């Protein structure tokens, strides 16, 4: 049985009129009395924080092992909560970071279990999601009437960061079959969520745990390498420049001698015509314990917009293949105007790579601030049109999408060909 490391309280809401000059104008707003009290109490826990990682005892991977069951098969009344209007399992099962969401909530519980100290009544740590490193679909189908099981544990730690891997499987034909694997990077903060805090070191036991620890270290190095090689910082490689020039030549009008005369090749779509945008007003019910918007809410909204764009682009319902490299750059405050912009940035055969850019807009200062960038790989039932960039900026988006797609291919191919959700009558 896992220790009780997370406490939740009922929210006491007080209505107050916002004064003139605020971003929301003279409207009704919410003051979270319990949040202020809870944060004041948590700040008093700062004295319990370790001054260095050496003060903390090493933990084993099995100390953080967690197993969660979602009984869709044995408890039919739960199905409605997790089904789409197509009577299929909603992707929200692992895209919504609420206390009832099994996947992302489990990564938080796993991290708290790793740092659990039986001598303390309350944990002084505030653990937040820093990065969704990867979510890879392993199974062709997700059935709406079969039990689902989530298992996971810590696989790597730094001084204040924790990597947690979670495996999702589904019970069918007398056994559990793998559905997806997910990797999250969590960060430990002080009680006020102001600065980093130390976490317990990790001691592997046996060759398999040694492999997982080395894999976690490799993941860290890969993330640093990808950040360093970002197209926002350095020029494309020679191979990538050749790809971009080839795309340019394919769109030149051979009847004219002009760099500006461009034509669209057959079975192709200009990148500027493959966009879909949305706006969300961030309401209080989506807040976390720090009085900000849940990262899982942002993920779900980005996924739904990206899915809709892929659906519109391919002309049929796409299926998710992978979620890649979601970095939570800035928190989103309650009441923010959240602007989402999705772009089909790379295609290959039946596959569609979609990038979703998330930003908040301040109507008073007229400033836009990026909060997240999401990368989704979808597959369709048939080949999709080729996406064609026209400007240099769009060419960089194309190359960035290709990089993410190639990374997904390297992990999943050729064992996986397509991924879809089976309807109840199949």
mmCIF file of C-alpha atoms in Angstrom:
data_model
loop_
_atom_site.group_PDB
_atom_site.id
_atom_site.type_symbol
_atom_site.label_atom_id
_atom_site.label_comp_id
_atom_site.label_asym_id
_atom_site.label_seq_id
_atom_site.Cartn_x
_atom_site.Cartn_y
_atom_site.Cartn_z
ATOM 1 C CA UNK A 1 0.000 0.000 0.000
ATOM 2 C CA UNK A 2 1.399 3.377 -0.981
ATOM 3 C CA UNK A 3 1.769 6.060 1.706
ATOM 4 C CA UNK A 4 -0.732 8.879 1.748
ATOM 5 C CA UNK A 5 1.492 11.578 0.317
ATOM 6 C CA UNK A 6 -1.012 13.868 -1.383
ATOM 7 C CA UNK A 7 -3.755 15.709 0.448
ATOM 8 C CA UNK A 8 -6.673 17.441 -1.194
ATOM 9 C CA UNK A 9 -9.114 19.894 0.293
ATOM 10 C CA UNK A 10 -12.426 21.392 -0.686
ATOM 11 C CA UNK A 11 -12.248 24.808 -2.291
ATOM 12 C CA UNK A 12 -13.853 27.727 -0.514
ATOM 13 C CA UNK A 13 -14.826 30.356 -3.047
ATOM 14 C CA UNK A 14 -15.496 33.982 -2.274
ATOM 15 C CA UNK A 15 -17.027 36.238 -4.905
ATOM 16 C CA UNK A 16 -15.382 39.599 -5.396
ATOM 17 C CA UNK A 17 -15.839 42.304 -8.021
ATOM 18 C CA UNK A 18 -12.677 42.962 -10.001
ATOM 19 C CA UNK A 19 -11.781 46.669 -10.018
ATOM 20 C CA UNK A 20 -11.670 48.749 -13.182
ATOM 21 C CA UNK A 21 -8.434 48.447 -15.140
ATOM 22 C CA UNK A 22 -7.940 44.744 -14.607
ATOM 23 C CA UNK A 23 -7.642 42.359 -17.550
ATOM 24 C CA UNK A 24 -11.114 40.981 -16.919
ATOM 25 C CA UNK A 25 -12.833 44.305 -16.237
ATOM 26 C CA UNK A 26 -15.635 44.722 -13.654
ATOM 27 C CA UNK A 27 -16.624 41.097 -13.579
ATOM 28 C CA UNK A 28 -17.021 38.381 -11.005
ATOM 29 C CA UNK A 29 -13.766 36.739 -10.031
ATOM 30 C CA UNK A 30 -12.728 34.059 -7.538
ATOM 31 C CA UNK A 31 -10.532 34.392 -4.515
ATOM 32 C CA UNK A 32 -9.248 31.033 -3.320
ATOM 33 C CA UNK A 33 -9.148 31.341 0.438
ATOM 34 C CA UNK A 34 -8.156 27.729 0.990
ATOM 35 C CA UNK A 35 -5.313 28.085 -1.502
ATOM 36 C CA UNK A 36 -3.803 31.038 0.342
ATOM 37 C CA UNK A 37 -4.109 29.277 3.670
ATOM 38 C CA UNK A 38 -2.689 26.021 2.327
ATOM 39 C CA UNK A 39 0.291 27.764 0.715
ATOM 40 C CA UNK A 40 1.007 29.674 3.939
ATOM 41 C CA UNK A 41 1.011 26.369 5.821
ATOM 42 C CA UNK A 42 3.251 24.726 3.227
ATOM 43 C CA UNK A 43 5.861 27.473 3.430
ATOM 44 C CA UNK A 44 6.381 26.484 7.059
ATOM 45 C CA UNK A 45 7.602 23.081 5.823
ATOM 46 C CA UNK A 46 10.718 24.608 4.240
ATOM 47 C CA UNK A 47 12.792 23.753 7.308
ATOM 48 C CA UNK A 48 12.257 20.057 6.517
ATOM 49 C CA UNK A 49 14.038 20.272 3.171
ATOM 50 C CA UNK A 50 17.389 18.564 2.783
ATOM 51 C CA UNK A 51 20.387 20.874 2.459
ATOM 52 C CA UNK A 52 22.064 18.447 0.029
ATOM 53 C CA UNK A 53 21.267 15.184 -1.725
ATOM 54 C CA UNK A 54 23.798 13.388 0.494
ATOM 55 C CA UNK A 55 21.474 13.903 3.468
ATOM 56 C CA UNK A 56 18.782 11.774 1.842
ATOM 57 C CA UNK A 57 18.784 7.959 1.898
ATOM 58 C CA UNK A 58 19.047 6.141 -1.426
ATOM 59 C CA UNK A 59 15.848 4.522 -2.696
ATOM 60 C CA UNK A 60 15.227 1.461 -4.844
ATOM 61 C CA UNK A 61 13.049 1.351 -7.941
ATOM 62 C CA UNK A 62 10.595 -0.954 -6.223
ATOM 63 C CA UNK A 63 10.083 1.644 -3.478
ATOM 64 C CA UNK A 64 8.182 3.784 -5.969
ATOM 65 C CA UNK A 65 6.354 0.986 -7.809
ATOM 66 C CA UNK A 66 2.716 1.833 -8.451
ATOM 67 C CA UNK A 67 -0.143 -0.173 -9.944
ATOM 68 C CA UNK A 68 -3.508 1.366 -10.840
ATOM 69 C CA UNK A 69 -6.529 -0.429 -12.321
ATOM 70 C CA UNK A 70 -9.233 1.127 -14.477
ATOM 71 C CA UNK A 71 -12.063 -1.471 -14.495
ATOM 72 C CA UNK A 72 -13.808 -0.581 -17.757
ATOM 73 C CA UNK A 73 -14.746 -4.221 -18.285
ATOM 74 C CA UNK A 74 -15.816 -5.238 -14.800
ATOM 75 C CA UNK A 75 -17.546 -1.917 -13.960
ATOM 76 C CA UNK A 76 -19.580 -0.810 -17.015
ATOM 77 C CA UNK A 77 -20.809 2.367 -15.289
ATOM 78 C CA UNK A 78 -17.289 3.808 -15.637
ATOM 79 C CA UNK A 79 -17.238 3.490 -19.412
ATOM 80 C CA UNK A 80 -19.282 6.597 -20.155
ATOM 81 C CA UNK A 81 -16.622 8.741 -18.530
ATOM 82 C CA UNK A 82 -13.932 7.434 -20.850
ATOM 83 C CA UNK A 83 -15.778 6.911 -24.146
ATOM 84 C CA UNK A 84 -16.117 9.174 -27.157
ATOM 85 C CA UNK A 85 -19.303 9.643 -29.156
ATOM 86 C CA UNK A 86 -17.887 6.952 -31.477
ATOM 87 C CA UNK A 87 -18.091 4.522 -28.528
ATOM 88 C CA UNK A 88 -14.316 4.244 -28.373
ATOM 89 C CA UNK A 89 -11.910 4.814 -25.505
ATOM 90 C CA UNK A 90 -11.273 8.530 -25.139
ATOM 91 C CA UNK A 91 -7.673 9.593 -25.427
ATOM 92 C CA UNK A 92 -8.353 11.665 -22.302
ATOM 93 C CA UNK A 93 -7.470 8.556 -20.287
ATOM 94 C CA UNK A 94 -3.846 9.571 -20.549
ATOM 95 C CA UNK A 95 -4.081 13.182 -21.738
ATOM 96 C CA UNK A 96 -5.783 14.892 -18.793
ATOM 97 C CA UNK A 97 -3.831 15.702 -15.647
ATOM 98 C CA UNK A 98 -6.588 15.638 -13.026
ATOM 99 C CA UNK A 99 -6.608 13.673 -9.775
ATOM 100 C CA UNK A 100 -8.759 11.007 -11.435
ATOM 101 C CA UNK A 101 -6.575 10.687 -14.507
ATOM 102 C CA UNK A 102 -4.560 7.482 -14.167
ATOM 103 C CA UNK A 103 -1.469 8.189 -16.182
ATOM 104 C CA UNK A 104 -0.153 11.630 -15.328
ATOM 105 C CA UNK A 105 -1.459 11.494 -11.780
ATOM 106 C CA UNK A 106 0.422 8.233 -11.358
ATOM 107 C CA UNK A 107 3.687 9.906 -12.332
ATOM 108 C CA UNK A 108 3.179 12.404 -9.509
ATOM 109 C CA UNK A 109 2.364 9.656 -6.998
ATOM 110 C CA UNK A 110 5.379 7.654 -8.149
ATOM 111 C CA UNK A 111 7.622 10.656 -7.540
ATOM 112 C CA UNK A 112 6.159 11.298 -4.096
ATOM 113 C CA UNK A 113 6.618 7.621 -3.238
ATOM 114 C CA UNK A 114 10.277 7.830 -4.200
ATOM 115 C CA UNK A 115 10.798 10.818 -1.896
ATOM 116 C CA UNK A 116 8.577 9.527 0.921
ATOM 117 C CA UNK A 117 9.957 9.963 4.436
ATOM 118 C CA UNK A 118 8.108 7.997 7.114
ATOM 119 C CA UNK A 119 9.384 10.356 9.818
ATOM 120 C CA UNK A 120 7.507 13.313 8.313
ATOM 121 C CA UNK A 121 3.750 13.734 8.546
ATOM 122 C CA UNK A 122 3.694 15.817 5.361
ATOM 123 C CA UNK A 123 6.049 16.015 2.434
ATOM 124 C CA UNK A 124 7.814 19.389 2.135
ATOM 125 C CA UNK A 125 8.267 18.859 -1.598
ATOM 126 C CA UNK A 126 6.116 20.266 -4.365
ATOM 127 C CA UNK A 127 6.457 17.929 -7.343
ATOM 128 C CA UNK A 128 5.443 19.246 -10.748
ATOM 129 C CA UNK A 129 5.557 17.909 -14.303
ATOM 130 C CA UNK A 130 8.485 19.414 -16.204
ATOM 131 C CA UNK A 131 8.347 17.383 -19.396
ATOM 132 C CA UNK A 132 6.325 14.718 -21.161
ATOM 133 C CA UNK A 133 9.302 13.094 -22.824
ATOM 134 C CA UNK A 134 7.423 10.490 -24.841
ATOM 135 C CA UNK A 135 4.122 8.631 -25.091
ATOM 136 C CA UNK A 136 4.353 5.717 -27.525
ATOM 137 C CA UNK A 137 1.408 3.583 -28.590
ATOM 138 C CA UNK A 138 2.337 -0.114 -28.612
ATOM 139 C CA UNK A 139 -0.995 -1.698 -29.492
ATOM 140 C CA UNK A 140 -3.160 -1.386 -32.562
ATOM 141 C CA UNK A 141 -6.379 -1.239 -30.569
ATOM 142 C CA UNK A 142 -7.834 0.094 -27.323
ATOM 143 C CA UNK A 143 -11.044 -1.704 -26.407
ATOM 144 C CA UNK A 144 -13.802 0.170 -24.549
ATOM 145 C CA UNK A 145 -15.024 -2.870 -22.582
ATOM 146 C CA UNK A 146 -11.786 -4.322 -21.197
ATOM 147 C CA UNK A 147 -9.991 -3.513 -17.947
ATOM 148 C CA UNK A 148 -6.909 -1.292 -18.141
ATOM 149 C CA UNK A 149 -3.879 -1.475 -15.864
ATOM 150 C CA UNK A 150 -1.206 1.157 -15.274
ATOM 151 C CA UNK A 151 2.155 0.199 -13.741
ATOM 152 C CA UNK A 152 5.229 2.333 -13.240
ATOM 153 C CA UNK A 153 8.150 3.437 -11.107
ATOM 154 C CA UNK A 154 11.098 5.816 -11.003
ATOM 155 C CA UNK A 155 13.827 4.893 -13.497
ATOM 156 C CA UNK A 156 16.314 7.754 -13.114
ATOM 157 C CA UNK A 157 16.964 10.746 -10.848
ATOM 158 C CA UNK A 158 19.118 13.847 -10.944
ATOM 159 C CA UNK A 159 19.609 16.241 -8.057
ATOM 160 C CA UNK A 160 16.077 17.624 -8.226
ATOM 161 C CA UNK A 161 14.553 15.836 -11.235
ATOM 162 C CA UNK A 162 12.886 12.444 -11.497
ATOM 163 C CA UNK A 163 12.183 10.316 -14.557
ATOM 164 C CA UNK A 164 9.146 8.065 -14.217
ATOM 165 C CA UNK A 165 8.108 5.417 -16.720
ATOM 166 C CA UNK A 166 4.522 4.172 -16.875
ATOM 167 C CA UNK A 167 3.246 1.185 -18.807
ATOM 168 C CA UNK A 168 -0.404 0.800 -19.812
ATOM 169 C CA UNK A 169 -1.838 -2.612 -20.647
ATOM 170 C CA UNK A 170 -5.329 -3.977 -21.302
ATOM 171 C CA UNK A 171 -6.888 -7.284 -20.253
ATOM 172 C CA UNK A 172 -8.216 -9.303 -23.169
ATOM 173 C CA UNK A 173 -8.435 -13.013 -23.983
ATOM 174 C CA UNK A 174 -7.233 -13.967 -20.514
ATOM 175 C CA UNK A 175 -4.070 -11.849 -20.414
ATOM 176 C CA UNK A 176 -2.819 -8.251 -20.282
ATOM 177 C CA UNK A 177 -1.431 -6.909 -23.563
ATOM 178 C CA UNK A 178 0.785 -3.826 -23.853
ATOM 179 C CA UNK A 179 -0.969 -0.654 -25.054
ATOM 180 C CA UNK A 180 1.441 2.224 -24.459
ATOM 181 C CA UNK A 181 4.632 3.323 -22.738
ATOM 182 C CA UNK A 182 5.065 6.804 -21.317
ATOM 183 C CA UNK A 183 8.057 8.673 -19.918
ATOM 184 C CA UNK A 184 7.697 11.766 -17.721
ATOM 185 C CA UNK A 185 10.241 14.078 -16.146
ATOM 186 C CA UNK A 186 9.134 15.505 -12.817
ATOM 187 C CA UNK A 187 10.831 18.267 -10.842
ATOM 188 C CA UNK A 188 10.916 18.657 -7.064
ATOM 189 C CA UNK A 189 10.425 22.199 -5.761
ATOM 190 C CA UNK A 190 10.312 23.792 -2.334
ATOM 191 C CA UNK A 191 6.929 24.079 -0.528
ATOM 192 C CA UNK A 192 6.204 27.443 -2.167
ATOM 193 C CA UNK A 193 7.178 26.167 -5.635
ATOM 194 C CA UNK A 194 9.854 28.861 -5.862
ATOM 195 C CA UNK A 195 13.112 26.948 -6.234
ATOM 196 C CA UNK A 196 14.471 23.453 -6.820
ATOM 197 C CA UNK A 197 14.690 20.933 -3.986
ATOM 198 C CA UNK A 198 16.819 17.817 -3.613
ATOM 199 C CA UNK A 199 15.399 14.319 -4.129
ATOM 200 C CA UNK A 200 16.604 10.933 -2.932
ATOM 201 C CA UNK A 201 19.299 9.238 -5.014
ATOM 202 C CA UNK A 202 18.418 5.987 -6.796
ATOM 203 C CA UNK A 203 20.210 2.680 -6.334
ATOM 204 C CA UNK A 204 19.615 0.057 -9.064
ATOM 205 C CA UNK A 205 19.328 -3.632 -8.220
ATOM 206 C CA UNK A 206 20.216 -6.103 -10.952
ATOM 207 C CA UNK A 207 21.071 -5.802 -14.662
ATOM 208 C CA UNK A 208 17.578 -4.724 -15.750
ATOM 209 C CA UNK A 209 17.495 -1.772 -13.357
ATOM 210 C CA UNK A 210 21.040 -0.851 -14.387
ATOM 211 C CA UNK A 211 19.809 -0.764 -17.983
ATOM 212 C CA UNK A 212 16.868 1.473 -17.067
ATOM 213 C CA UNK A 213 19.159 3.847 -15.163
ATOM 214 C CA UNK A 214 21.559 4.070 -18.105
ATOM 215 C CA UNK A 215 18.615 4.639 -20.429
ATOM 216 C CA UNK A 216 17.471 7.512 -18.240
ATOM 217 C CA UNK A 217 20.928 9.072 -18.399
ATOM 218 C CA UNK A 218 20.889 8.653 -22.188
ATOM 219 C CA UNK A 219 17.476 10.341 -22.324
ATOM 220 C CA UNK A 220 18.883 13.315 -20.445
ATOM 221 C CA UNK A 221 21.821 13.581 -22.854
ATOM 222 C CA UNK A 222 19.454 13.300 -25.815
ATOM 223 C CA UNK A 223 17.298 16.140 -24.513
ATOM 224 C CA UNK A 224 20.348 18.358 -24.078
ATOM 225 C CA UNK A 225 21.566 17.473 -27.569
ATOM 226 C CA UNK A 226 18.169 18.203 -29.147
ATOM 227 C CA UNK A 227 17.984 21.548 -27.370
ATOM 228 C CA UNK A 228 21.467 22.461 -28.563
ATOM 229 C CA UNK A 229 20.690 21.463 -32.163
ATOM 230 C CA UNK A 230 17.351 23.298 -32.264
ATOM 231 C CA UNK A 231 16.624 25.013 -35.577
ATOM 232 C CA UNK A 232 15.847 28.123 -33.549
ATOM 233 C CA UNK A 233 19.528 28.216 -32.559
ATOM 234 C CA UNK A 234 21.613 26.624 -35.341
ATOM 235 C CA UNK A 235 21.376 26.166 -39.097
ATOM 236 C CA UNK A 236 20.034 22.934 -40.627
ATOM 237 C CA UNK A 237 22.459 20.156 -41.479
ATOM 238 C CA UNK A 238 23.744 19.716 -45.025
ATOM 239 C CA UNK A 239 21.311 16.851 -45.573
ATOM 240 C CA UNK A 240 18.414 18.977 -44.332
ATOM 241 C CA UNK A 241 19.426 21.882 -46.556
ATOM 242 C CA UNK A 242 19.342 19.509 -49.508
ATOM 243 C CA UNK A 243 15.814 18.447 -48.543
ATOM 244 C CA UNK A 244 14.626 22.048 -48.352
ATOM 245 C CA UNK A 245 16.171 22.927 -51.704
ATOM 246 C CA UNK A 246 14.557 19.868 -53.268
ATOM 247 C CA UNK A 247 11.154 20.999 -52.021
ATOM 248 C CA UNK A 248 11.809 24.449 -53.445
ATOM 249 C CA UNK A 249 12.732 23.069 -56.864
ATOM 250 C CA UNK A 250 9.605 20.884 -56.916
ATOM 251 C CA UNK A 251 7.414 23.974 -56.551
ATOM 252 C CA UNK A 252 9.052 26.190 -59.184
ATOM 253 C CA UNK A 253 7.051 27.060 -62.273
ATOM 254 C CA UNK A 254 9.087 25.683 -65.174
ATOM 255 C CA UNK A 255 7.334 28.036 -67.593
ATOM 256 C CA UNK A 256 8.903 31.089 -65.996
ATOM 257 C CA UNK A 257 12.409 32.004 -64.951
ATOM 258 C CA UNK A 258 11.555 33.429 -61.539
ATOM 259 C CA UNK A 259 12.219 32.463 -57.945
ATOM 260 C CA UNK A 260 8.850 33.918 -56.964
ATOM 261 C CA UNK A 261 6.711 31.903 -59.339
ATOM 262 C CA UNK A 262 5.628 28.854 -57.353
ATOM 263 C CA UNK A 263 3.157 26.125 -58.231
ATOM 264 C CA UNK A 264 1.667 23.433 -56.047
ATOM 265 C CA UNK A 265 2.645 19.891 -57.106
ATOM 266 C CA UNK A 266 -0.120 17.262 -57.546
ATOM 267 C CA UNK A 267 -1.541 15.694 -54.385
ATOM 268 C CA UNK A 268 -0.013 18.408 -52.226
ATOM 269 C CA UNK A 269 -1.169 21.133 -49.834
ATOM 270 C CA UNK A 270 0.572 24.401 -49.017
ATOM 271 C CA UNK A 271 1.576 24.509 -45.366
ATOM 272 C CA UNK A 272 -0.229 27.811 -44.900
ATOM 273 C CA UNK A 273 -3.486 26.021 -45.774
ATOM 274 C CA UNK A 274 -3.025 23.285 -43.145
ATOM 275 C CA UNK A 275 -3.637 25.288 -39.970
ATOM 276 C CA UNK A 276 -6.334 25.129 -37.320
ATOM 277 C CA UNK A 277 -6.629 27.520 -34.373
ATOM 278 C CA UNK A 278 -8.572 27.639 -31.120
ATOM 279 C CA UNK A 279 -9.076 29.781 -28.040
ATOM 280 C CA UNK A 280 -9.717 28.715 -24.460
ATOM 281 C CA UNK A 281 -10.661 30.863 -21.490
ATOM 282 C CA UNK A 282 -8.968 29.218 -18.510
ATOM 283 C CA UNK A 283 -11.598 28.744 -15.815
ATOM 284 C CA UNK A 284 -10.942 27.981 -12.117
ATOM 285 C CA UNK A 285 -12.170 24.371 -12.254
ATOM 286 C CA UNK A 286 -9.033 23.478 -14.234
ATOM 287 C CA UNK A 287 -6.651 24.768 -11.564
ATOM 288 C CA UNK A 288 -4.019 22.766 -9.688
ATOM 289 C CA UNK A 289 -2.925 23.076 -6.076
ATOM 290 C CA UNK A 290 -0.736 26.042 -7.034
ATOM 291 C CA UNK A 291 -3.760 27.964 -8.318
ATOM 292 C CA UNK A 292 -2.670 27.624 -11.937
ATOM 293 C CA UNK A 293 -4.055 25.680 -14.872
ATOM 294 C CA UNK A 294 -3.365 21.937 -14.939
ATOM 295 C CA UNK A 295 -0.772 20.926 -17.499
ATOM 296 C CA UNK A 296 -2.994 17.994 -18.432
ATOM 297 C CA UNK A 297 -5.800 20.362 -19.408
ATOM 298 C CA UNK A 298 -3.403 22.081 -21.802
ATOM 299 C CA UNK A 299 -2.324 18.719 -23.200
ATOM 300 C CA UNK A 300 -5.896 17.603 -23.801
ATOM 301 C CA UNK A 301 -6.880 20.835 -25.547
ATOM 302 C CA UNK A 302 -3.744 20.714 -27.698
ATOM 303 C CA UNK A 303 -4.374 17.068 -28.562
ATOM 304 C CA UNK A 304 -7.995 17.682 -29.536
ATOM 305 C CA UNK A 305 -7.011 20.587 -31.793
ATOM 306 C CA UNK A 306 -4.152 18.610 -33.336
ATOM 307 C CA UNK A 307 -6.425 15.603 -33.897
ATOM 308 C CA UNK A 308 -9.055 17.798 -35.554
ATOM 309 C CA UNK A 309 -6.424 19.296 -37.849
ATOM 310 C CA UNK A 310 -5.089 15.867 -38.819
ATOM 311 C CA UNK A 311 -8.667 14.686 -39.386
ATOM 312 C CA UNK A 312 -9.439 17.661 -41.641
ATOM 313 C CA UNK A 313 -6.164 17.284 -43.515
ATOM 314 C CA UNK A 314 -6.406 13.554 -44.181
ATOM 315 C CA UNK A 315 -10.142 13.399 -44.703
ATOM 316 C CA UNK A 316 -10.687 10.579 -42.202
ATOM 317 C CA UNK A 317 -10.409 9.904 -38.472
ATOM 318 C CA UNK A 318 -6.720 9.654 -37.534
ATOM 319 C CA UNK A 319 -5.241 7.591 -34.733
ATOM 320 C CA UNK A 320 -2.540 8.697 -32.338
ATOM 321 C CA UNK A 321 0.885 7.139 -32.770
ATOM 322 C CA UNK A 322 3.036 9.181 -30.398
ATOM 323 C CA UNK A 323 3.241 12.296 -28.240
ATOM 324 C CA UNK A 324 6.699 13.764 -28.169
ATOM 325 C CA UNK A 325 8.754 16.272 -26.214
ATOM 326 C CA UNK A 326 6.189 18.433 -24.393
ATOM 327 C CA UNK A 327 8.024 20.990 -22.291
ATOM 328 C CA UNK A 328 6.075 23.071 -19.775
ATOM 329 C CA UNK A 329 7.846 26.399 -20.319
ATOM 330 C CA UNK A 330 5.598 28.768 -18.377
ATOM 331 C CA UNK A 331 2.588 28.343 -16.087
ATOM 332 C CA UNK A 332 -0.843 29.426 -17.274
ATOM 333 C CA UNK A 333 -2.749 31.613 -14.844
ATOM 334 C CA UNK A 334 -6.475 31.334 -14.148
ATOM 335 C CA UNK A 335 -8.445 33.681 -16.387
ATOM 336 C CA UNK A 336 -5.810 33.602 -19.134
ATOM 337 C CA UNK A 337 -6.775 33.752 -22.782
ATOM 338 C CA UNK A 338 -5.107 30.590 -24.087
ATOM 339 C CA UNK A 339 -4.479 30.670 -27.819
ATOM 340 C CA UNK A 340 -3.750 27.365 -29.570
ATOM 341 C CA UNK A 341 -2.454 27.077 -33.115
ATOM 342 C CA UNK A 342 -1.992 23.712 -34.823
ATOM 343 C CA UNK A 343 0.033 23.188 -37.974
ATOM 344 C CA UNK A 344 0.525 20.106 -40.143
ATOM 345 C CA UNK A 345 4.286 20.355 -40.584
ATOM 346 C CA UNK A 346 5.331 16.995 -42.065
ATOM 347 C CA UNK A 347 3.684 14.085 -43.856
ATOM 348 C CA UNK A 348 4.836 10.707 -45.084
ATOM 349 C CA UNK A 349 2.532 8.069 -46.511
ATOM 350 C CA UNK A 350 -0.330 7.670 -44.041
ATOM 351 C CA UNK A 351 1.401 9.662 -41.306
ATOM 352 C CA UNK A 352 0.718 13.258 -40.278
ATOM 353 C CA UNK A 353 3.007 15.197 -37.950
ATOM 354 C CA UNK A 354 1.196 18.042 -36.185
ATOM 355 C CA UNK A 355 2.761 20.822 -34.132
ATOM 356 C CA UNK A 356 0.570 22.743 -31.682
ATOM 357 C CA UNK A 357 1.772 26.054 -30.317
ATOM 358 C CA UNK A 358 0.237 27.268 -27.059
ATOM 359 C CA UNK A 359 0.462 30.847 -25.839
ATOM 360 C CA UNK A 360 -1.307 33.209 -23.471
ATOM 361 C CA UNK A 361 -2.441 36.638 -24.581
ATOM 362 C CA UNK A 362 -2.609 39.628 -22.247
ATOM 363 C CA UNK A 363 -5.257 42.025 -23.613
ATOM 364 C CA UNK A 364 -3.865 44.915 -21.549
ATOM 365 C CA UNK A 365 -0.249 44.747 -22.680
ATOM 366 C CA UNK A 366 -1.064 43.070 -26.024
ATOM 367 C CA UNK A 367 1.776 40.634 -25.348
ATOM 368 C CA UNK A 368 1.894 36.970 -26.373
ATOM 369 C CA UNK A 369 3.902 34.512 -24.248
ATOM 370 C CA UNK A 370 4.556 30.927 -25.312
ATOM 371 C CA UNK A 371 3.675 28.340 -22.669
ATOM 372 C CA UNK A 372 4.002 25.023 -24.517
ATOM 373 C CA UNK A 373 4.832 23.434 -27.854
ATOM 374 C CA UNK A 374 3.261 20.032 -28.517
ATOM 375 C CA UNK A 375 4.260 17.423 -31.089
ATOM 376 C CA UNK A 376 1.784 14.723 -32.156
ATOM 377 C CA UNK A 377 2.210 11.924 -34.672
ATOM 378 C CA UNK A 378 -1.019 10.596 -36.220
ATOM 379 C CA UNK A 379 -1.782 7.943 -38.812
ATOM 380 C CA UNK A 380 -4.703 7.744 -41.242
ATOM 381 C CA UNK A 381 -6.380 4.841 -42.991
ATOM 382 C CA UNK A 382 -5.044 6.015 -46.352
ATOM 383 C CA UNK A 383 -2.200 8.067 -47.772
ATOM 384 C CA UNK A 384 -2.455 11.787 -47.080
ATOM 385 C CA UNK A 385 -1.439 14.697 -49.338
ATOM 386 C CA UNK A 386 2.132 15.932 -49.177
ATOM 387 C CA UNK A 387 2.647 19.074 -47.145
ATOM 388 C CA UNK A 388 4.640 21.760 -48.955
ATOM 389 C CA UNK A 389 6.388 24.714 -47.294
ATOM 390 C CA UNK A 390 6.582 27.990 -49.180
ATOM 391 C CA UNK A 391 8.667 30.274 -46.959
ATOM 392 C CA UNK A 392 11.951 29.723 -45.137
ATOM 393 C CA UNK A 393 10.150 29.723 -41.778
ATOM 394 C CA UNK A 394 7.757 27.036 -42.990
ATOM 395 C CA UNK A 395 10.743 25.035 -44.250
ATOM 396 C CA UNK A 396 12.174 25.096 -40.724
ATOM 397 C CA UNK A 397 8.829 23.869 -39.377
ATOM 398 C CA UNK A 398 8.957 21.092 -41.978
ATOM 399 C CA UNK A 399 12.441 20.026 -40.887
ATOM 400 C CA UNK A 400 11.496 20.191 -37.201
ATOM 401 C CA UNK A 401 8.458 18.007 -37.871
ATOM 402 C CA UNK A 402 10.619 15.574 -39.833
ATOM 403 C CA UNK A 403 13.044 15.319 -36.922
ATOM 404 C CA UNK A 404 10.268 14.437 -34.504
ATOM 405 C CA UNK A 405 8.735 11.975 -36.937
ATOM 406 C CA UNK A 406 12.089 10.276 -37.611
ATOM 407 C CA UNK A 407 12.617 9.919 -33.871
ATOM 408 C CA UNK A 408 9.217 8.237 -33.525
ATOM 409 C CA UNK A 409 10.005 5.953 -36.467
ATOM 410 C CA UNK A 410 13.335 4.959 -34.950
ATOM 411 C CA UNK A 411 11.582 3.845 -31.761
ATOM 412 C CA UNK A 412 8.480 2.157 -33.166
ATOM 413 C CA UNK A 413 9.175 0.925 -36.679
ATOM 414 C CA UNK A 414 9.049 -1.564 -38.184
ATOM 415 C CA UNK A 415 7.248 -3.487 -35.466
ATOM 416 C CA UNK A 416 4.312 -1.080 -35.592
ATOM 417 C CA UNK A 417 2.506 -0.153 -38.792
ATOM 418 C CA UNK A 418 -0.603 1.680 -37.684
ATOM 419 C CA UNK A 419 -2.503 2.478 -34.534
ATOM 420 C CA UNK A 420 -6.225 2.875 -34.152
ATOM 421 C CA UNK A 421 -8.972 2.547 -31.560
ATOM 422 C CA UNK A 422 -11.421 -0.287 -32.114
ATOM 423 C CA UNK A 423 -15.118 0.420 -31.866
ATOM 424 C CA UNK A 424 -17.368 -1.723 -29.760
ATOM 425 C CA UNK A 425 -18.896 -3.544 -32.745
ATOM 426 C CA UNK A 426 -15.605 -4.666 -34.289
#
